[in-house]
Amino acid sequence: MMQFIDLAAQYKHLKQRIDKRIQKVLEHGQYIMGPEVLELEEKLADYVGAKHAITCANGTDALTLAMMTLGVKEGDAVFCPTFTFFATAEVIAYEGATPVFVDSNPDTFNICPKDLEKRIQEVISKGELNPKAIIAVDLFGLPANYPEIEAIAHKYNLKLVEDAAQGFGGEINGKRAGSFGDIATTSFFPAKPLGCYGDGGAVFTNNDDFAALIKSYRVHGQGKDKYDNVRIGMNSRLDTIQAAILLEKLEEFPVELKARNVAADKYNAEFKGRYKTPFVPEGYFSSWAQYTLQSENREVVMGQFQEKSMPTMIYYGTCMHQQTAFEYLGYSDNDYPVATRLSKEVFSLPMHAYLSNLI
Ligand SMILES: *Cc1c(COP(=O)(O)O)cnc(C)c1O
């Protein structure tokens, strides 16, 4: 059976380089914040086109660091898509703030700017919560509609966070994912477009004050040295060994990104007309974290793929407004018609950089 994401094929291809890099770390022994971490942060900032890249323990912590840095707290409303991975909404509630879910665009799967503005106006007119920030998600590798979302953030004086956990490598008119909003975040979970061999994440910003705060929060609210703590923070560093692995994977990333797009083009050619294929707007470039089709007969169609030994997965079968953990917010499916339909009709096909000769 074909692998849904073939990490073993990638390792086989990069084995010598990755093994050598790991060996170097074992020899110098600086397992925490070693030289590879700083080298990676410089290269990530360079790649993304952001002034600062600050690595951390995972993509969820990266979002939490963004929330802490923006001072998100109880009484604040933070807007995010209902059709996303749980972590996007979780970090809002974790700070004691209220997630306000937004419906999706049926073609791009991303947050719908029109519905976003509607929900912001609703929160303002109710007057119970302080509208504070937006977390937009680059779902399945496609950057969200930042031209319109940035205009809305500006109009309502909201901070904007880009959750690029799946979006790393994506672009809008040559501007890369990780460079949108006031703060952007990504994840190096193994299955993401740029993954390590464990957990990892990063935060990006052009704002020097934010960067200083993120660096402090990352290590116990550190002040002028290790034993000076000026705020309540967390312990969320990227392991040096993971940074070493990521340095080799980042080097190869542009080649892999091309291969993922070749695979997506092949899928598009094969499935156009039979299923609703993913839509990439003019000027946008996807890193294809997932290749996602839509069908009203999802179960039947997934069975047909299974018979041809092609595995399929559902991202996502449960929207945020349907999660048990968010029942207290009192939303119903009628509030989110598009996302609710997507959760019933989407399914994803295998996607990785070592796929194109298999399909
Ligand atoms: C994976 C993911 C995260 C969380 O990243 P972790 O590294 O698993 O903590 C956050 N947001 C989205 C959209 C994701 O896909």
CSV table of C-alpha atoms and ligand atoms in Angstrom, one decimal:
chain,number,residue,atom,x,y,z
A,1,MET,CA,0.0,0.0,0.0
A,2,MET,CA,1.2,3.5,-0.9
A,3,GLN,CA,2.2,5.7,2.1
A,4,PHE,CA,0.0,8.7,2.9
A,5,ILE,CA,3.1,10.7,3.8
A,6,ASP,CA,6.4,8.8,3.1
A,7,LEU,CA,8.9,10.0,5.6
A,8,ALA,CA,11.0,6.9,5.1
A,9,ALA,CA,11.5,7.7,1.4
A,10,GLN,CA,12.6,11.2,2.3
A,11,TYR,CA,15.0,9.9,5.0
A,12,LYS,CA,16.5,7.5,2.5
A,13,HIS,CA,17.2,10.3,0.1
A,14,LEU,CA,18.7,12.6,2.7
A,15,LYS,CA,20.2,10.0,5.0
A,16,GLN,CA,23.9,10.8,4.6
A,17,ARG,CA,23.5,14.5,5.1
A,18,ILE,CA,21.1,14.1,8.1
A,19,ASP,CA,23.2,11.5,9.8
A,20,LYS,CA,26.3,13.7,9.5
A,21,ARG,CA,24.5,16.7,11.0
A,22,ILE,CA,23.1,14.7,13.9
A,23,GLN,CA,26.6,13.2,14.5
A,24,LYS,CA,28.0,16.7,14.8
A,25,VAL,CA,25.6,17.6,17.5
A,26,LEU,CA,26.4,14.4,19.4
A,27,GLU,CA,30.1,15.4,19.2
A,28,HIS,CA,29.7,19.0,20.4
A,29,GLY,CA,27.1,18.1,23.0
A,30,GLN,CA,25.2,21.4,23.1
A,31,TYR,CA,21.8,19.7,23.0
A,32,ILE,CA,19.9,22.8,24.2
A,33,MET,CA,20.2,26.0,22.2
A,34,GLY,CA,23.3,24.8,20.4
A,35,PRO,CA,24.8,26.5,17.3
A,36,GLU,CA,22.4,24.7,14.9
A,37,VAL,CA,19.4,26.4,16.5
A,38,LEU,CA,20.8,29.9,15.8
A,39,GLU,CA,21.9,28.9,12.3
A,40,LEU,CA,18.4,27.5,11.6
A,41,GLU,CA,16.7,30.7,12.9
A,42,GLU,CA,18.8,32.8,10.5
A,43,LYS,CA,18.1,30.6,7.6
A,44,LEU,CA,14.3,30.4,8.4
A,45,ALA,CA,14.1,34.2,8.6
A,46,ASP,CA,15.9,34.5,5.3
A,47,TYR,CA,13.7,31.9,3.6
A,48,VAL,CA,10.4,33.4,4.8
A,49,GLY,CA,11.4,37.0,4.4
A,50,ALA,CA,10.8,38.0,8.0
A,51,LYS,CA,13.2,40.0,10.2
A,52,HIS,CA,13.0,37.5,13.1
A,53,ALA,CA,12.6,33.7,13.3
A,54,ILE,CA,12.4,32.3,16.8
A,55,THR,CA,12.2,28.5,17.1
A,56,CYS,CA,10.2,26.7,19.8
A,57,ALA,CA,9.0,23.3,20.9
A,58,ASN,CA,6.0,22.9,18.6
A,59,GLY,CA,3.4,24.7,16.5
A,60,THR,CA,0.9,25.0,19.3
A,61,ASP,CA,3.5,26.7,21.6
A,62,ALA,CA,4.3,29.0,18.6
A,63,LEU,CA,0.7,30.1,18.6
A,64,THR,CA,0.6,30.4,22.4
A,65,LEU,CA,3.8,32.5,22.3
A,66,ALA,CA,2.0,34.8,19.8
A,67,MET,CA,-1.1,35.1,22.0
A,68,MET,CA,1.1,35.9,25.1
A,69,THR,CA,3.1,38.5,23.1
A,70,LEU,CA,-0.1,40.2,21.9
A,71,GLY,CA,-1.4,40.2,25.5
A,72,VAL,CA,-4.6,38.2,24.6
A,73,LYS,CA,-6.5,37.6,27.8
A,74,GLU,CA,-9.9,37.0,29.4
A,75,GLY,CA,-12.6,39.3,27.9
A,76,ASP,CA,-10.9,39.4,24.5
A,77,ALA,CA,-12.5,38.0,21.3
A,78,VAL,CA,-10.1,36.3,18.9
A,79,PHE,CA,-11.5,35.3,15.5
A,80,CYS,CA,-10.4,32.1,13.8
A,81,PRO,CA,-11.8,29.7,11.2
A,82,THR,CA,-14.0,26.9,12.5
A,83,PHE,CA,-12.5,24.6,9.8
A,84,THR,CA,-9.0,24.1,11.1
A,85,PHE,CA,-6.9,21.9,13.4
A,86,PHE,CA,-7.9,22.2,17.1
A,87,ALA,CA,-4.7,24.0,18.2
A,88,THR,CA,-5.6,27.2,16.3
A,89,ALA,CA,-8.7,27.7,18.6
A,90,GLU,CA,-7.3,25.9,21.7
A,91,VAL,CA,-4.5,28.5,22.2
A,92,ILE,CA,-7.1,31.3,22.3
A,93,ALA,CA,-9.2,29.6,25.0
A,94,TYR,CA,-6.0,28.6,26.9
A,95,GLU,CA,-5.2,32.3,27.4
A,96,GLY,CA,-8.8,32.7,28.9
A,97,ALA,CA,-10.0,34.6,25.8
A,98,THR,CA,-13.0,33.7,23.7
A,99,PRO,CA,-12.6,32.1,20.3
A,100,VAL,CA,-15.1,33.5,17.8
A,101,PHE,CA,-15.4,31.0,14.9
A,102,VAL,CA,-15.7,32.1,11.3
A,103,ASP,CA,-17.0,30.2,8.3
A,104,SER,CA,-14.9,29.1,5.3
A,105,ASN,CA,-14.5,29.9,1.6
A,106,PRO,CA,-15.9,26.8,-0.1
A,107,ASP,CA,-13.2,26.8,-2.8
A,108,THR,CA,-10.0,27.6,-0.9
A,109,PHE,CA,-11.0,26.0,2.5
A,110,ASN,CA,-9.6,29.2,4.2
A,111,ILE,CA,-11.3,31.7,6.4
A,112,CYS,CA,-14.0,33.7,4.6
A,113,PRO,CA,-13.2,37.5,4.8
A,114,LYS,CA,-16.9,38.5,4.4
A,115,ASP,CA,-18.0,36.2,7.2
A,116,LEU,CA,-15.0,37.4,9.3
A,117,GLU,CA,-16.2,41.0,9.0
A,118,LYS,CA,-19.7,40.0,9.8
A,119,ARG,CA,-18.6,38.2,13.0
A,120,ILE,CA,-16.4,41.2,14.1
A,121,GLN,CA,-19.4,43.5,13.7
A,122,GLU,CA,-21.6,41.2,15.7
A,123,VAL,CA,-19.0,41.1,18.6
A,124,ILE,CA,-18.8,44.9,18.5
A,125,SER,CA,-22.6,45.4,18.5
A,126,LYS,CA,-23.1,42.9,21.4
A,127,GLY,CA,-20.5,44.8,23.4
A,128,GLU,CA,-19.6,41.9,25.7
A,129,LEU,CA,-16.1,41.1,24.4
A,130,ASN,CA,-13.2,43.2,23.3
A,131,PRO,CA,-12.3,42.4,19.7
A,132,LYS,CA,-8.5,41.8,19.9
A,133,ALA,CA,-7.0,39.6,17.1
A,134,ILE,CA,-7.5,37.3,14.1
A,135,ILE,CA,-5.8,34.0,13.6
A,136,ALA,CA,-5.9,33.2,9.9
A,137,VAL,CA,-4.8,29.6,8.9
A,138,ASP,CA,-3.0,28.6,5.7
A,139,LEU,CA,-5.1,25.4,5.4
A,140,PHE,CA,-3.7,22.5,3.4
A,141,GLY,CA,-0.7,24.7,2.4
A,142,LEU,CA,-2.6,27.5,0.7
A,143,PRO,CA,-2.1,31.0,2.2
A,144,ALA,CA,-5.3,32.6,3.5
A,145,ASN,CA,-6.6,35.7,1.7
A,146,TYR,CA,-4.2,38.1,3.4
A,147,PRO,CA,-4.9,41.1,1.1
A,148,GLU,CA,-8.5,41.2,2.3
A,149,ILE,CA,-7.8,40.0,5.9
A,150,GLU,CA,-5.1,42.6,6.4
A,151,ALA,CA,-7.5,45.3,5.3
A,152,ILE,CA,-10.2,44.1,7.8
A,153,ALA,CA,-7.6,43.8,10.6
A,154,HIS,CA,-6.6,47.4,9.9
A,155,LYS,CA,-10.1,48.7,9.7
A,156,TYR,CA,-11.1,47.3,13.1
A,157,ASN,CA,-7.7,47.8,14.7
A,158,LEU,CA,-7.1,44.0,15.3
A,159,LYS,CA,-3.8,42.2,15.5
A,160,LEU,CA,-3.3,39.5,12.9
A,161,VAL,CA,-1.6,36.2,13.4
A,162,GLU,CA,-0.8,33.9,10.5
A,163,ASP,CA,-1.0,30.2,11.5
A,164,ALA,CA,1.3,28.8,8.8
A,165,ALA,CA,1.7,25.3,10.4
A,166,GLN,CA,0.6,23.9,7.1
A,167,GLY,CA,1.5,26.8,5.0
A,168,PHE,CA,5.3,26.9,5.1
A,169,GLY,CA,6.5,27.2,1.5
A,170,GLY,CA,3.2,28.8,0.3
A,171,GLU,CA,3.2,32.3,-1.4
A,172,ILE,CA,1.0,35.2,-2.5
A,173,ASN,CA,2.6,37.0,-5.4
A,174,GLY,CA,6.1,36.0,-4.3
A,175,LYS,CA,5.5,36.9,-0.6
A,176,ARG,CA,6.1,33.8,1.5
A,177,ALA,CA,3.9,32.2,4.2
A,178,GLY,CA,5.4,33.1,7.6
A,179,SER,CA,5.7,36.8,6.6
A,180,PHE,CA,2.0,37.8,6.9
A,181,GLY,CA,0.3,39.5,9.8
A,182,ASP,CA,1.9,41.0,13.0
A,183,ILE,CA,3.2,37.5,14.0
A,184,ALA,CA,3.3,34.3,12.0
A,185,THR,CA,3.8,30.8,13.3
A,186,THR,CA,4.7,27.4,11.9
A,187,SER,CA,5.0,23.7,13.0
A,188,PHE,CA,7.8,21.2,12.2
A,189,PHE,CA,5.6,18.2,13.2
A,190,PRO,CA,6.9,15.4,11.0
A,191,ALA,CA,3.9,15.3,8.6
A,192,LYS,CA,4.0,19.1,7.9
A,193,PRO,CA,5.5,20.4,4.6
A,194,LEU,CA,8.8,21.1,6.5
A,195,GLY,CA,8.9,18.5,9.3
A,196,CYS,CA,11.6,17.4,11.8
A,197,TYR,CA,11.9,14.0,13.5
A,198,GLY,CA,9.9,15.0,16.6
A,199,ASP,CA,8.1,18.1,17.7
A,200,GLY,CA,9.2,21.6,16.6
A,201,GLY,CA,7.9,25.0,15.7
A,202,ALA,CA,8.8,28.6,15.0
A,203,VAL,CA,7.5,32.2,15.3
A,204,PHE,CA,8.1,34.9,12.8
A,205,THR,CA,7.8,38.7,13.1
A,206,ASN,CA,9.3,41.9,11.8
A,207,ASN,CA,8.6,43.7,15.1
A,208,ASP,CA,11.7,44.0,17.3
A,209,ASP,CA,9.7,44.4,20.5
A,210,PHE,CA,7.6,41.3,19.8
A,211,ALA,CA,10.7,39.3,19.0
A,212,ALA,CA,12.3,40.3,22.3
A,213,LEU,CA,9.1,39.3,24.1
A,214,ILE,CA,8.8,35.9,22.3
A,215,LYS,CA,12.5,35.1,23.1
A,216,SER,CA,11.8,35.9,26.8
A,217,TYR,CA,8.5,34.0,27.0
A,218,ARG,CA,10.2,31.0,25.3
A,219,VAL,CA,12.6,30.6,28.2
A,220,HIS,CA,10.7,31.1,31.5
A,221,GLY,CA,10.2,34.9,31.0
A,222,GLN,CA,13.9,35.4,31.0
A,223,GLY,CA,15.3,38.8,31.7
A,224,LYS,CA,19.0,39.8,31.5
A,225,ASP,CA,20.3,36.3,32.2
A,226,LYS,CA,19.2,32.7,32.9
A,227,TYR,CA,18.4,33.3,36.5
A,228,ASP,CA,16.6,36.7,36.0
A,229,ASN,CA,12.9,36.1,35.3
A,230,VAL,CA,10.9,39.2,34.6
A,231,ARG,CA,7.6,37.6,33.4
A,232,ILE,CA,5.7,34.3,33.6
A,233,GLY,CA,6.8,32.4,30.5
A,234,MET,CA,7.2,28.8,29.5
A,235,ASN,CA,9.9,26.3,28.5
A,236,SER,CA,9.5,25.9,24.8
A,237,ARG,CA,12.9,25.5,23.0
A,238,LEU,CA,13.6,23.5,19.8
A,239,ASP,CA,16.1,20.7,20.5
A,240,THR,CA,19.5,21.2,18.8
A,241,ILE,CA,19.2,17.7,17.1
A,242,GLN,CA,15.9,18.8,15.6
A,243,ALA,CA,17.5,22.0,14.3
A,244,ALA,CA,20.3,20.0,12.8
A,245,ILE,CA,17.8,17.8,10.9
A,246,LEU,CA,15.8,20.8,9.8
A,247,LEU,CA,18.9,22.5,8.4
A,248,GLU,CA,19.3,19.6,5.9
A,249,LYS,CA,15.6,19.4,5.2
A,250,LEU,CA,15.4,23.2,4.6
A,251,GLU,CA,18.2,22.9,2.1
A,252,GLU,CA,16.2,20.3,0.2
A,253,PHE,CA,12.9,22.0,0.7
A,254,PRO,CA,12.7,24.0,-2.6
A,255,VAL,CA,13.2,20.8,-4.6
A,256,GLU,CA,10.5,19.0,-2.5
A,257,LEU,CA,8.1,21.9,-2.9
A,258,LYS,CA,8.4,21.6,-6.7
A,259,ALA,CA,7.9,17.8,-6.4
A,260,ARG,CA,4.7,18.3,-4.3
A,261,ASN,CA,3.4,20.7,-7.0
A,262,VAL,CA,4.1,18.2,-9.7
A,263,ALA,CA,2.1,15.6,-7.8
A,264,ALA,CA,-0.7,18.1,-7.3
A,265,ASP,CA,-0.8,18.9,-11.0
A,266,LYS,CA,-1.0,15.2,-11.8
A,267,TYR,CA,-3.9,14.7,-9.4
A,268,ASN,CA,-5.6,17.8,-10.9
A,269,ALA,CA,-5.3,16.5,-14.4
A,270,GLU,CA,-6.6,13.1,-13.3
A,271,PHE,CA,-9.6,14.1,-11.1
A,272,LYS,CA,-10.8,17.3,-12.8
A,273,GLY,CA,-14.5,16.9,-13.6
A,274,ARG,CA,-14.9,13.8,-11.5
A,275,TYR,CA,-14.5,15.4,-8.1
A,276,LYS,CA,-14.2,19.0,-6.9
A,277,THR,CA,-10.4,19.6,-7.1
A,278,PRO,CA,-8.6,22.2,-5.0
A,279,PHE,CA,-8.6,25.8,-6.1
A,280,VAL,CA,-5.5,27.9,-6.1
A,281,PRO,CA,-6.3,31.6,-6.8
A,282,GLU,CA,-4.3,33.6,-9.3
A,283,GLY,CA,-0.9,34.7,-7.8
A,284,TYR,CA,-1.1,32.1,-5.0
A,285,PHE,CA,1.2,29.2,-4.6
A,286,SER,CA,0.5,26.2,-2.3
A,287,SER,CA,2.9,24.0,-0.4
A,288,TRP,CA,0.3,21.2,-0.6
A,289,ALA,CA,0.3,20.1,3.1
A,290,GLN,CA,-2.7,18.2,1.9
A,291,TYR,CA,-4.3,17.5,-1.5
A,292,THR,CA,-8.0,17.6,-0.7
A,293,LEU,CA,-11.0,16.6,-2.9
A,294,GLN,CA,-14.7,17.1,-2.2
A,295,SER,CA,-17.5,14.6,-2.9
A,296,GLU,CA,-21.1,14.3,-1.8
A,297,ASN,CA,-20.5,10.5,-1.8
A,298,ARG,CA,-17.3,10.6,0.3
A,299,GLU,CA,-17.6,7.2,1.9
A,300,VAL,CA,-18.2,5.4,-1.4
A,301,VAL,CA,-15.4,7.3,-3.2
A,302,MET,CA,-12.9,6.7,-0.4
A,303,GLY,CA,-13.7,3.0,-0.6
A,304,GLN,CA,-12.9,3.0,-4.4
A,305,PHE,CA,-9.5,4.6,-3.7
A,306,GLN,CA,-8.9,2.0,-1.0
A,307,GLU,CA,-9.6,-0.7,-3.6
A,308,LYS,CA,-6.9,0.8,-5.8
A,309,SER,CA,-4.5,0.6,-2.8
A,310,MET,CA,-4.5,4.4,-2.4
A,311,PRO,CA,-5.0,5.5,1.2
A,312,THR,CA,-7.2,8.5,2.0
A,313,MET,CA,-7.7,10.6,5.2
A,314,ILE,CA,-10.3,13.1,6.3
A,315,TYR,CA,-9.1,16.6,7.3
A,316,TYR,CA,-11.3,17.6,9.1
A,317,GLY,CA,-14.4,15.7,10.0
A,318,THR,CA,-15.1,17.9,13.0
A,319,CYS,CA,-15.2,21.7,12.9
A,320,MET,CA,-14.2,23.7,15.9
A,321,HIS,CA,-17.9,24.7,16.6
A,322,GLN,CA,-18.7,21.0,16.8
A,323,GLN,CA,-15.9,20.1,19.2
A,324,THR,CA,-17.0,18.9,22.7
A,325,ALA,CA,-14.4,21.2,24.2
A,326,PHE,CA,-16.2,24.2,22.6
A,327,GLU,CA,-19.8,23.2,23.4
A,328,TYR,CA,-19.9,26.0,26.0
A,329,LEU,CA,-19.8,28.6,23.2
A,330,GLY,CA,-23.2,27.4,22.1
A,331,TYR,CA,-22.8,27.4,18.3
A,332,SER,CA,-24.8,25.2,15.9
A,333,ASP,CA,-24.1,23.9,12.4
A,334,ASN,CA,-26.5,26.5,11.0
A,335,ASP,CA,-24.0,29.2,12.0
A,336,TYR,CA,-21.4,27.6,9.7
A,337,PRO,CA,-23.1,26.2,6.6
A,338,VAL,CA,-20.0,26.0,4.4
A,339,ALA,CA,-17.6,24.5,7.0
A,340,THR,CA,-20.2,22.1,8.1
A,341,ARG,CA,-20.7,20.8,4.5
A,342,LEU,CA,-16.9,20.6,4.0
A,343,SER,CA,-16.5,18.5,7.1
A,344,LYS,CA,-18.9,16.0,5.5
A,345,GLU,CA,-17.4,16.1,2.0
A,346,VAL,CA,-13.7,16.5,2.1
A,347,PHE,CA,-11.1,13.8,1.9
A,348,SER,CA,-7.3,13.9,1.2
A,349,LEU,CA,-5.0,11.8,-1.0
A,350,PRO,CA,-1.4,10.9,-0.3
A,351,MET,CA,0.9,13.9,-0.6
A,352,HIS,CA,4.7,14.1,-0.3
A,353,ALA,CA,7.7,14.9,-2.4
A,354,TYR,CA,8.5,11.3,-3.3
A,355,LEU,CA,5.2,10.5,-4.9
A,356,SER,CA,5.2,11.7,-8.5
A,357,ASN,CA,6.5,8.5,-10.1
A,358,LEU,CA,3.9,6.5,-8.1
A,359,ILE,CA,0.7,8.3,-9.4
B,1,LIG,C1,-0.3,21.1,13.1
B,1,LIG,C2,-1.0,22.3,13.3
B,1,LIG,C3,-0.8,23.1,14.5
B,1,LIG,C4,-0.1,22.7,15.7
B,1,LIG,O1,1.2,22.3,15.5
B,1,LIG,P1,1.9,21.2,16.5
B,1,LIG,O2,3.4,21.3,16.1
B,1,LIG,O3,1.4,19.9,16.2
B,1,LIG,O4,1.7,21.7,17.9
B,1,LIG,C5,-1.5,24.4,14.6
B,1,LIG,N1,-2.3,24.8,13.6
B,1,LIG,C6,-2.5,24.0,12.5
B,1,LIG,C7,-3.4,24.6,11.4
B,1,LIG,C8,-1.9,22.8,12.3
B,1,LIG,O5,-2.1,22.1,11.2
